[in-house]
Tab-separated table of C-alpha atoms in Angstrom:
chain	number	residue	atom	x	y	z
A	7	UNK	CA	64.617	122.728	66.656
A	8	UNK	CA	65.344	119.508	64.760
A	9	UNK	CA	69.086	120.176	64.329
A	10	UNK	CA	69.512	120.694	68.050
A	11	UNK	CA	67.545	117.579	68.839
A	12	UNK	CA	69.661	115.436	66.509
A	13	UNK	CA	73.106	116.834	67.330
A	14	UNK	CA	73.334	114.832	70.555
A	15	UNK	CA	72.744	111.443	68.890
A	16	UNK	CA	75.800	109.493	67.683
A	17	UNK	CA	79.155	107.602	67.940
A	18	UNK	CA	82.215	106.301	69.908
A	19	UNK	CA	85.761	104.922	70.168
A	20	UNK	CA	88.121	103.070	72.498
A	21	UNK	CA	90.302	104.082	75.414
A	22	UNK	CA	92.872	101.918	77.115
A	23	UNK	CA	95.481	103.396	79.416
A	24	UNK	CA	97.539	102.287	82.410
A	25	UNK	CA	99.026	103.759	85.520
A	26	UNK	CA	97.269	105.932	88.048
A	27	UNK	CA	93.650	106.683	87.206
A	28	UNK	CA	91.699	109.852	87.758
A	29	UNK	CA	88.029	109.351	86.987
A	30	UNK	CA	85.874	112.401	86.421
A	31	UNK	CA	82.267	112.303	85.299
A	32	UNK	CA	80.148	115.159	84.090
A	33	UNK	CA	76.427	115.554	83.719
A	34	UNK	CA	75.765	118.674	81.653
A	35	UNK	CA	72.194	119.814	81.308
A	36	UNK	CA	71.078	122.653	79.072
A	37	UNK	CA	67.587	123.809	79.950
A	38	UNK	CA	65.473	125.617	77.408
A	39	UNK	CA	62.916	125.995	80.174
A	40	UNK	CA	62.008	124.294	83.420
A	41	UNK	CA	58.845	122.618	82.295
A	42	UNK	CA	56.399	119.882	82.947
A	43	UNK	CA	56.389	117.287	85.645
A	44	UNK	CA	54.513	114.053	85.074
A	45	UNK	CA	54.738	111.693	88.012
A	46	UNK	CA	52.643	109.297	90.018
A	47	UNK	CA	53.660	110.894	93.290
A	48	UNK	CA	54.300	114.317	94.725
A	49	UNK	CA	57.610	115.810	93.600
A	50	UNK	CA	58.424	116.415	97.257
A	51	UNK	CA	59.053	112.703	97.610
A	52	UNK	CA	62.358	111.285	96.515
A	53	UNK	CA	62.142	109.024	93.462
A	54	UNK	CA	63.319	105.978	95.398
A	55	UNK	CA	60.548	106.090	97.974
A	56	UNK	CA	57.986	104.091	95.988
A	57	UNK	CA	58.959	100.587	94.859
A	58	UNK	CA	57.805	98.943	91.638
A	59	UNK	CA	56.580	102.160	90.029
A	60	UNK	CA	57.465	104.408	87.111
A	61	UNK	CA	58.125	108.093	87.733
A	62	UNK	CA	58.494	110.202	84.606
A	63	UNK	CA	60.123	113.634	84.761
A	64	UNK	CA	60.105	115.968	81.761
A	65	UNK	CA	62.740	118.659	81.282
A	66	UNK	CA	63.186	121.015	78.355
A	67	UNK	CA	66.210	120.222	76.169
A	68	UNK	CA	68.138	118.066	78.607
A	69	UNK	CA	71.538	116.971	77.377
A	70	UNK	CA	74.039	114.893	79.265
A	71	UNK	CA	77.782	115.107	79.296
A	72	UNK	CA	79.886	112.416	80.868
A	73	UNK	CA	83.567	112.668	81.559
A	74	UNK	CA	86.127	110.253	82.797
A	75	UNK	CA	89.850	110.599	82.944
A	76	UNK	CA	93.037	108.968	84.086
A	77	UNK	CA	96.239	110.539	85.253
A	78	UNK	CA	97.436	113.133	87.693
A	79	UNK	CA	95.692	114.242	90.839
A	80	UNK	CA	93.314	117.213	90.623
A	81	UNK	CA	94.775	120.696	90.701
A	82	UNK	CA	93.229	123.911	91.950
A	83	UNK	CA	92.304	125.110	88.466
A	84	UNK	CA	88.705	126.242	88.832
A	85	UNK	CA	86.468	127.491	91.560
A	86	UNK	CA	83.594	125.215	90.726
A	87	UNK	CA	80.030	126.485	90.671
A	88	UNK	CA	78.885	129.350	92.825
A	89	UNK	CA	75.509	129.884	94.421
A	90	UNK	CA	73.508	132.450	92.518
A	91	UNK	CA	71.635	134.560	95.020
A	92	UNK	CA	68.633	134.372	97.320
A	93	UNK	CA	65.747	132.004	96.814
A	94	UNK	CA	62.440	133.276	95.516
A	95	UNK	CA	59.803	133.470	98.245
A	96	UNK	CA	57.322	130.660	98.050
A	97	UNK	CA	58.998	128.998	95.080
A	98	UNK	CA	60.883	125.783	94.733
A	99	UNK	CA	64.039	127.619	95.711
A	100	UNK	CA	62.724	128.346	99.179
A	101	UNK	CA	62.063	124.715	100.054
A	102	UNK	CA	63.048	121.587	98.196
A	103	UNK	CA	61.995	118.434	99.991
A	104	UNK	CA	64.371	115.707	98.982
A	105	UNK	CA	66.384	113.500	101.279
A	106	UNK	CA	68.772	110.773	100.142
A	107	UNK	CA	66.883	107.480	100.556
A	108	UNK	CA	68.009	104.267	102.192
A	109	UNK	CA	70.499	105.835	104.591
A	110	UNK	CA	71.449	102.757	106.600
A	111	UNK	CA	71.671	100.465	103.566
A	112	UNK	CA	73.714	103.037	101.681
A	113	UNK	CA	76.143	103.363	104.579
A	114	UNK	CA	76.660	99.603	104.507
A	115	UNK	CA	77.347	99.788	100.769
A	116	UNK	CA	79.928	102.529	101.317
A	117	UNK	CA	81.779	100.362	103.813
A	118	UNK	CA	81.916	97.543	101.241
A	119	UNK	CA	82.842	99.633	98.175
A	120	UNK	CA	85.191	97.936	95.706
A	121	UNK	CA	84.932	100.254	92.704
A	122	UNK	CA	85.314	98.640	89.288
A	123	UNK	CA	85.302	100.474	85.940
A	124	UNK	CA	84.427	98.831	82.619
A	125	UNK	CA	84.729	100.673	79.298
A	126	UNK	CA	81.778	99.961	77.001
A	127	UNK	CA	81.148	100.744	73.345
A	128	UNK	CA	78.858	100.033	70.447
A	129	UNK	CA	80.149	99.482	66.925
A	130	UNK	CA	77.693	99.892	64.021
A	131	UNK	CA	76.829	96.717	62.173
A	132	UNK	CA	79.143	96.012	59.218
A	133	UNK	CA	81.860	98.326	60.552
A	134	UNK	CA	84.901	96.146	61.088
A	135	UNK	CA	87.976	96.899	63.177
A	136	UNK	CA	91.486	95.872	62.244
A	137	UNK	CA	92.678	92.597	63.727
A	138	UNK	CA	94.179	93.121	67.148
A	139	UNK	CA	92.376	96.410	67.795
A	140	UNK	CA	91.487	96.979	71.461
A	141	UNK	CA	87.823	96.377	72.188
A	142	UNK	CA	85.551	97.344	75.045
A	143	UNK	CA	82.511	95.445	76.295
A	144	UNK	CA	79.516	95.781	73.924
A	145	UNK	CA	77.173	98.492	75.173
A	146	UNK	CA	74.004	96.424	74.806
A	147	UNK	CA	75.509	93.639	76.898
A	148	UNK	CA	76.772	96.090	79.520
A	149	UNK	CA	73.378	97.743	79.933
A	150	UNK	CA	71.634	94.405	80.387
A	151	UNK	CA	74.213	93.293	82.948
A	152	UNK	CA	73.956	96.588	84.805
A	153	UNK	CA	70.262	95.955	85.383
A	154	UNK	CA	70.773	92.384	86.642
A	155	UNK	CA	71.798	93.282	90.218
A	156	UNK	CA	69.082	95.948	90.651
A	157	UNK	CA	67.107	95.344	93.836
A	158	UNK	CA	65.647	98.725	94.806
A	159	UNK	CA	65.853	101.466	92.190
A	160	UNK	CA	67.111	102.414	88.729
A	161	UNK	CA	67.373	106.109	87.802
A	162	UNK	CA	67.731	106.988	84.099
A	163	UNK	CA	68.455	110.419	82.635
A	164	UNK	CA	68.419	110.456	78.834
A	165	UNK	CA	67.872	113.137	76.199
A	166	UNK	CA	65.200	111.000	74.549
A	167	UNK	CA	63.883	107.422	74.315
A	168	UNK	CA	63.511	105.349	71.148
A	169	UNK	CA	64.066	101.680	71.937
A	170	UNK	CA	61.855	100.045	69.306
A	171	UNK	CA	61.729	100.150	65.516
A	172	UNK	CA	58.139	101.481	65.386
A	173	UNK	CA	59.279	104.521	67.386
A	174	UNK	CA	60.840	105.835	64.172
A	175	UNK	CA	58.714	103.916	61.671
A	176	UNK	CA	61.410	101.362	60.819
A	177	UNK	CA	61.157	97.579	60.615
A	178	UNK	CA	64.743	96.344	60.969
A	179	UNK	CA	66.260	93.399	62.818
A	180	UNK	CA	68.965	95.641	64.300
A	181	UNK	CA	66.355	97.137	66.647
A	182	UNK	CA	66.181	93.853	68.590
A	183	UNK	CA	68.737	94.818	71.299
A	184	UNK	CA	66.759	97.968	72.065
A	185	UNK	CA	63.520	96.028	72.300
A	186	UNK	CA	65.202	93.503	74.593
A	187	UNK	CA	66.367	96.354	76.824
A	188	UNK	CA	62.830	97.731	77.035
A	189	UNK	CA	61.577	94.292	78.081
A	190	UNK	CA	64.335	94.107	80.689
A	191	UNK	CA	63.216	97.426	82.134
A	192	UNK	CA	59.641	96.153	82.283
A	193	UNK	CA	60.821	93.050	84.138
A	194	UNK	CA	62.362	95.251	86.820
A	195	UNK	CA	58.879	96.304	87.834
A	196	UNK	CA	57.849	92.683	88.284
A	197	UNK	CA	60.738	92.428	90.756
A	198	UNK	CA	59.408	95.424	92.710
A	199	UNK	CA	62.269	97.642	91.515
A	200	UNK	CA	61.407	101.311	91.005
A	201	UNK	CA	62.377	103.041	87.759
A	202	UNK	CA	62.711	106.850	87.546
A	203	UNK	CA	63.150	108.552	84.177
A	204	UNK	CA	64.293	112.119	83.482
A	205	UNK	CA	63.946	112.925	79.799
A	206	UNK	CA	63.600	115.841	77.419
A	207	UNK	CA	60.296	117.201	76.233
A	208	UNK	CA	59.264	117.138	73.506
A	209	UNK	CA	61.103	113.970	72.526
A	210	UNK	CA	62.706	113.831	69.050
A	211	UNK	CA	61.211	110.354	68.629
A	212	UNK	CA	57.714	111.620	67.881
A	213	UNK	CA	56.111	108.159	67.698
A	214	UNK	CA	57.851	106.627	70.709
A	215	UNK	CA	55.578	104.834	73.146
A	216	UNK	CA	58.393	103.383	75.280
A	217	UNK	CA	57.654	105.510	78.332
A	218	UNK	CA	53.921	104.918	78.016
A	219	UNK	CA	54.580	101.169	77.944
A	220	UNK	CA	56.700	101.442	81.075
A	221	UNK	CA	54.229	103.770	82.760
A	222	UNK	CA	51.431	101.257	82.421
A	223	UNK	CA	53.555	98.859	84.467
A	224	UNK	CA	55.057	101.334	86.872
A	225	UNK	CA	58.788	101.893	86.383
A	226	UNK	CA	62.730	104.300	86.892
A	227	UNK	CA	67.874	106.082	85.719
A	228	UNK	CA	71.443	104.768	85.179
A	229	UNK	CA	72.189	104.997	88.839
A	230	UNK	CA	71.373	101.509	90.070
A	231	UNK	CA	70.624	100.976	93.759
A	232	UNK	CA	72.860	103.923	94.616
A	233	UNK	CA	75.869	101.671	93.892
A	234	UNK	CA	76.420	101.302	90.141
A	235	UNK	CA	76.376	103.888	87.338
A	236	UNK	CA	76.605	104.169	83.583
A	237	UNK	CA	77.964	107.332	81.940
A	238	UNK	CA	78.539	107.789	78.224
A	239	UNK	CA	77.478	109.173	74.866
A	240	UNK	CA	74.566	106.809	74.156
A	241	UNK	CA	70.928	107.792	74.382
A	242	UNK	CA	68.142	105.324	75.113
A	243	UNK	CA	67.898	104.534	71.410
A	244	UNK	CA	68.202	101.140	69.715
A	245	UNK	CA	70.360	102.775	67.047
A	246	UNK	CA	72.905	103.572	69.775
A	247	UNK	CA	73.302	99.821	70.238
A	248	UNK	CA	73.644	98.683	66.618
A	249	UNK	CA	73.800	101.588	64.138
A	250	UNK	CA	75.782	104.356	65.867
A	251	UNK	CA	79.250	104.298	67.379
A	252	UNK	CA	79.101	105.094	71.105
A	253	UNK	CA	81.489	105.054	74.050
A	254	UNK	CA	80.877	105.019	77.790
A	255	UNK	CA	81.771	103.454	81.103
A	256	UNK	CA	80.013	101.390	83.727
A	257	UNK	CA	81.219	101.848	87.283
A	258	UNK	CA	80.261	99.055	89.663
A	259	UNK	CA	80.233	98.929	93.473
A	260	UNK	CA	81.086	102.602	93.964
A	261	UNK	CA	78.280	103.921	96.142
A	262	UNK	CA	79.879	107.225	97.129
A	263	UNK	CA	80.329	108.179	93.483
A	264	UNK	CA	76.887	106.844	92.523
A	265	UNK	CA	75.162	108.750	95.297
A	266	UNK	CA	76.919	111.947	94.267
A	267	UNK	CA	75.697	111.442	90.692
A	268	UNK	CA	72.243	110.892	92.139
A	269	UNK	CA	72.304	114.481	93.395
A	270	UNK	CA	72.594	115.645	89.790
A	271	UNK	CA	69.606	113.487	88.908
A	272	UNK	CA	67.692	115.030	91.785
A	273	UNK	CA	68.322	118.540	90.432
A	274	UNK	CA	66.494	117.430	87.286
A	275	UNK	CA	63.796	115.766	89.337
A	276	UNK	CA	62.730	118.707	91.476
A	277	UNK	CA	62.546	120.954	88.403
A	278	UNK	CA	59.876	118.638	87.021
A	279	UNK	CA	57.458	119.651	89.757
A	280	UNK	CA	54.453	121.750	88.670
A	281	UNK	CA	55.274	125.484	88.685
A	282	UNK	CA	58.857	124.717	89.707
A	283	UNK	CA	61.336	127.593	89.772
A	284	UNK	CA	65.098	127.384	89.856
A	285	UNK	CA	66.407	127.442	93.438
A	286	UNK	CA	68.778	130.331	94.185
A	287	UNK	CA	70.719	128.968	95.954
A	288	UNK	CA	70.171	125.240	95.889
A	289	UNK	CA	69.487	123.792	99.361
A	290	UNK	CA	72.381	122.185	101.162
A	291	UNK	CA	71.170	118.630	100.636
A	292	UNK	CA	71.981	119.071	96.920
A	293	UNK	CA	75.533	120.245	97.612
A	294	UNK	CA	78.416	118.068	96.516
A	295	UNK	CA	81.313	117.190	98.769
A	296	UNK	CA	83.082	115.450	95.878
A	297	UNK	CA	84.701	117.883	93.468
A	298	UNK	CA	88.041	118.912	91.985
A	299	UNK	CA	89.254	120.113	95.349
A	300	UNK	CA	87.898	117.171	97.349
A	301	UNK	CA	87.699	114.242	94.919
A	302	UNK	CA	86.708	110.740	95.847
A	303	UNK	CA	89.870	108.795	96.615
A	304	UNK	CA	89.493	105.075	96.193
A	305	UNK	CA	90.814	102.093	94.274
A	306	UNK	CA	89.301	101.195	90.922
A	307	UNK	CA	90.199	97.606	90.084
A	308	UNK	CA	92.939	97.932	92.690
A	309	UNK	CA	94.440	101.076	91.124
A	310	UNK	CA	94.623	104.263	93.280
A	311	UNK	CA	92.027	106.601	91.802
A	312	UNK	CA	90.528	110.038	92.312
A	313	UNK	CA	87.051	110.772	90.971
A	314	UNK	CA	84.420	113.497	90.845
A	315	UNK	CA	81.410	114.721	88.882
A	316	UNK	CA	80.901	118.133	87.356
A	317	UNK	CA	77.877	119.771	85.733
A	318	UNK	CA	76.564	122.656	83.687
A	319	UNK	CA	75.041	125.175	83.232
A	320	UNK	CA	75.997	127.075	86.412
A	321	UNK	CA	72.328	127.384	87.359
A	322	UNK	CA	72.274	123.602	87.835
A	323	UNK	CA	75.434	123.574	89.924
A	324	UNK	CA	74.588	123.392	93.617
A	325	UNK	CA	77.302	124.483	96.016
A	326	UNK	CA	80.494	122.451	95.686
A	327	UNK	CA	79.842	121.138	92.173
A	328	UNK	CA	82.624	121.707	89.612
A	329	UNK	CA	81.522	122.970	86.191
A	330	UNK	CA	82.140	120.694	83.225
A	331	UNK	CA	83.864	123.375	81.136
A	332	UNK	CA	86.371	123.950	83.920
A	333	UNK	CA	87.005	120.214	84.178
A	334	UNK	CA	87.492	119.905	80.421
A	335	UNK	CA	89.869	122.870	80.226
A	336	UNK	CA	91.828	121.428	83.125
A	337	UNK	CA	92.307	118.153	81.231
A	338	UNK	CA	93.410	120.046	78.124
A	339	UNK	CA	95.647	122.420	80.049
A	340	UNK	CA	97.456	119.607	81.856
A	341	UNK	CA	98.460	117.757	78.671
A	342	UNK	CA	102.222	117.788	78.077
A	343	UNK	CA	102.780	115.034	75.504
A	344	UNK	CA	99.643	114.402	73.462
A	345	UNK	CA	95.992	115.406	73.281
A	346	UNK	CA	93.656	113.348	71.088
A	347	UNK	CA	89.963	114.253	70.731
A	348	UNK	CA	87.018	112.687	68.927
A	349	UNK	CA	83.901	114.803	68.406
A	350	UNK	CA	80.736	114.648	66.362
A	351	UNK	CA	81.118	118.222	65.152
A	352	UNK	CA	83.478	121.120	65.777
A	353	UNK	CA	82.414	124.767	65.883
A	354	UNK	CA	84.274	127.497	67.832
A	355	UNK	CA	80.998	129.422	67.728
A	356	UNK	CA	77.624	129.407	69.379
A	357	UNK	CA	75.105	127.071	67.758
A	358	UNK	CA	71.363	127.542	67.308
A	359	UNK	CA	71.681	131.190	68.233
A	360	UNK	CA	71.060	133.980	65.771
A	361	UNK	CA	73.235	135.772	65.088
A	362	UNK	CA	75.982	133.256	65.887
A	363	UNK	CA	78.851	134.451	68.048
A	364	UNK	CA	82.476	133.416	68.081
A	365	UNK	CA	83.229	131.156	71.067
A	366	UNK	CA	86.961	130.337	70.963
A	367	UNK	CA	87.481	128.865	74.442
A	368	UNK	CA	88.161	125.243	73.460
A	369	UNK	CA	89.630	126.133	70.069
A	370	UNK	CA	92.174	128.353	71.820
A	371	UNK	CA	93.006	125.597	74.307
A	372	UNK	CA	93.854	123.230	71.430
A	373	UNK	CA	96.039	125.825	69.708
A	374	UNK	CA	97.850	126.763	72.912
A	375	UNK	CA	98.561	123.096	73.649
A	376	UNK	CA	100.064	122.552	70.183
A	377	UNK	CA	101.870	125.861	69.705
A	378	UNK	CA	102.976	126.884	73.202
A	379	UNK	CA	103.605	123.520	74.863
A	380	UNK	CA	104.551	121.331	71.905
A	381	UNK	CA	101.722	118.892	72.615
A	382	UNK	CA	100.832	116.581	69.736
A	383	UNK	CA	97.166	117.356	69.001
A	384	UNK	CA	94.923	115.105	66.920
A	385	UNK	CA	91.270	115.886	66.227
A	386	UNK	CA	88.906	113.266	64.779
A	387	UNK	CA	85.603	114.754	63.579
A	388	UNK	CA	82.541	112.836	62.436
A	389	UNK	CA	81.205	113.332	58.929
A	390	UNK	CA	77.780	112.067	57.864
A	391	UNK	CA	74.744	113.048	55.816
A	392	UNK	CA	73.733	115.741	58.318
A	393	UNK	CA	77.134	117.407	58.742
A	394	UNK	CA	77.004	121.199	58.467
A	395	UNK	CA	79.567	122.137	55.759
A	396	UNK	CA	80.242	125.437	57.537
A	397	UNK	CA	82.353	123.391	59.957
A	398	UNK	CA	85.149	122.623	57.497
A	399	UNK	CA	86.779	126.100	57.352
A	400	UNK	CA	87.309	125.868	61.118
A	401	UNK	CA	88.959	122.470	60.697
A	402	UNK	CA	91.214	123.761	57.920
A	403	UNK	CA	92.185	126.677	60.147
A	404	UNK	CA	93.315	124.263	62.846
A	405	UNK	CA	95.193	122.076	60.379
A	406	UNK	CA	96.984	125.127	58.959
A	407	UNK	CA	98.658	125.716	62.325
A	408	UNK	CA	100.567	122.438	62.061
A	409	UNK	CA	104.266	123.012	61.308
A	410	UNK	CA	106.588	120.096	62.104
A	411	UNK	CA	109.646	122.250	61.439
A	412	UNK	CA	108.563	124.495	64.311
A	413	UNK	CA	107.565	121.536	66.515
A	414	UNK	CA	103.852	122.314	66.107
A	415	UNK	CA	101.815	119.147	65.517
A	416	UNK	CA	98.060	119.579	64.996
A	417	UNK	CA	96.326	117.069	62.714
A	418	UNK	CA	92.646	116.868	61.772
A	419	UNK	CA	90.825	113.929	60.162
A	420	UNK	CA	87.180	113.141	59.453
A	421	UNK	CA	85.548	109.820	60.367
A	422	UNK	CA	82.884	108.431	58.021
A	423	UNK	CA	80.837	105.361	58.946
A	424	UNK	CA	79.796	103.696	55.648
A	425	UNK	CA	76.026	103.582	55.195
A	426	UNK	CA	76.078	100.332	53.211
A	427	UNK	CA	72.682	98.627	53.086
A	428	UNK	CA	71.375	100.517	56.135
A	429	UNK	CA	70.023	103.565	54.291
A	430	UNK	CA	66.497	102.795	55.536
A	431	UNK	CA	67.459	103.818	59.090
A	432	UNK	CA	67.378	107.603	59.610
A	433	UNK	CA	69.901	109.487	61.738
A	434	UNK	CA	72.321	106.586	61.977
A	435	UNK	CA	75.690	105.405	60.621
A	436	UNK	CA	77.759	108.003	62.438
A	437	UNK	CA	80.486	108.198	65.055
A	438	UNK	CA	78.724	109.805	68.027
A	439	UNK	CA	81.649	109.659	70.452
A	440	UNK	CA	82.940	112.783	72.127
A	441	UNK	CA	86.045	111.906	74.063
A	442	UNK	CA	89.493	113.255	74.742
A	443	UNK	CA	92.578	111.391	75.882
A	444	UNK	CA	95.942	112.715	77.030
A	445	UNK	CA	98.913	111.046	78.677
A	446	UNK	CA	97.226	111.929	81.981
A	447	UNK	CA	93.491	111.767	81.465
A	448	UNK	CA	90.616	110.534	79.340
A	449	UNK	CA	87.411	112.519	78.935
A	450	UNK	CA	84.138	110.987	77.747
A	451	UNK	CA	81.340	113.403	76.904
A	452	UNK	CA	77.876	113.642	75.395
A	453	UNK	CA	78.165	117.138	73.905
A	454	UNK	CA	80.311	118.425	71.066
A	455	UNK	CA	83.120	120.967	71.337
A	456	UNK	CA	80.771	123.823	70.566
A	457	UNK	CA	78.706	126.279	72.586
A	458	UNK	CA	75.021	125.333	72.555
A	459	UNK	CA	73.481	128.646	73.513
A	460	UNK	CA	70.153	130.138	72.654
A	461	UNK	CA	69.602	133.804	72.155
A	462	UNK	CA	66.417	135.650	73.121
A	463	UNK	CA	63.419	134.758	71.021
A	464	UNK	CA	62.392	137.515	68.637
């Protein structure tokens, strides 16, 4: 469905906070089906076992959500993800052959960890910030620098790929950073670095040949050498670098966190095997020992930090993995002073399901924060050519709750990126960021505050 394919595409903003940091990162994957695997090796082998090659994994309707926060230590709010029953005889669930690669080298990296976090963003061309506004590192620059230290492997999970102008039938100079990134990925293969790609199928970029170009050279995800990671709202799309506002983070020299994120990548990878079925339960080697109850405790840029990843849906949560909805509600529920959120769209309903159903979980959390705890709530919602006008009654309903006389502060604004002379570029000029910041935490995501659920096909 075109609307579903495009809803995960745009935007960003800035976050700068001080004090004690809690870093949380979420990879949320919605599977329409566990479908095709296309690889140059048996899926039983881990993606890092073959150097200088491209491995391409296809998953149905993969979306990614990334979360990071700063503030208080984790609380026992959720129970994480539970195992879902016995494995099917003879299926993927009965035996999944994947072992973390490079054990001795990875152990050396862990001993030398010095975690460093860099906020990154892209600002659409001709969109100017006020003088003195805080700025993060440009996303295009950060991605190129993240690939520089790669020596063994790069693992990329992205909803879709569209790094060149011809992918979408556009000839525009603003596609140059995307084309440069594609060349950089090709150069990795010349250095005998393996590139593994997990992407959606079919891709929204119908004419894209990026993966075919890489496949002819061999090639691999934004976990680099099991040490460095990128998480954020941007897809592998040149428009994310120059025409869409995006926000993310690069975490350097943090192998324990990177290797835990790699387990999420591996859940995608094994489901790309021919005739793969969902493991019930997932084997122990996919389990996470880093979660809300046992977070990574380290120093990021010298600041005491706790960190963990979460995931969704529950079927893709091996034992020990916290669900992203629980992590998000925990951030919202812990806010005592302010709660600011930026989203691409806002629907307290299911989307792309007929008939639609009311889904008030996050909407209620915002109202409770403002009304019951006196938290100052601000919601910034993107507005562009493809905005569904049915969203606005929900926004007006939130705004109507605001009553300063009763100490209820809930404000809603829309964010429009001017199109200007860029009307020739489709699905661009939009704030694609989905983030939330409180006095205790910041949350960076790749999905909107809606429920993307599909009903049974009729």
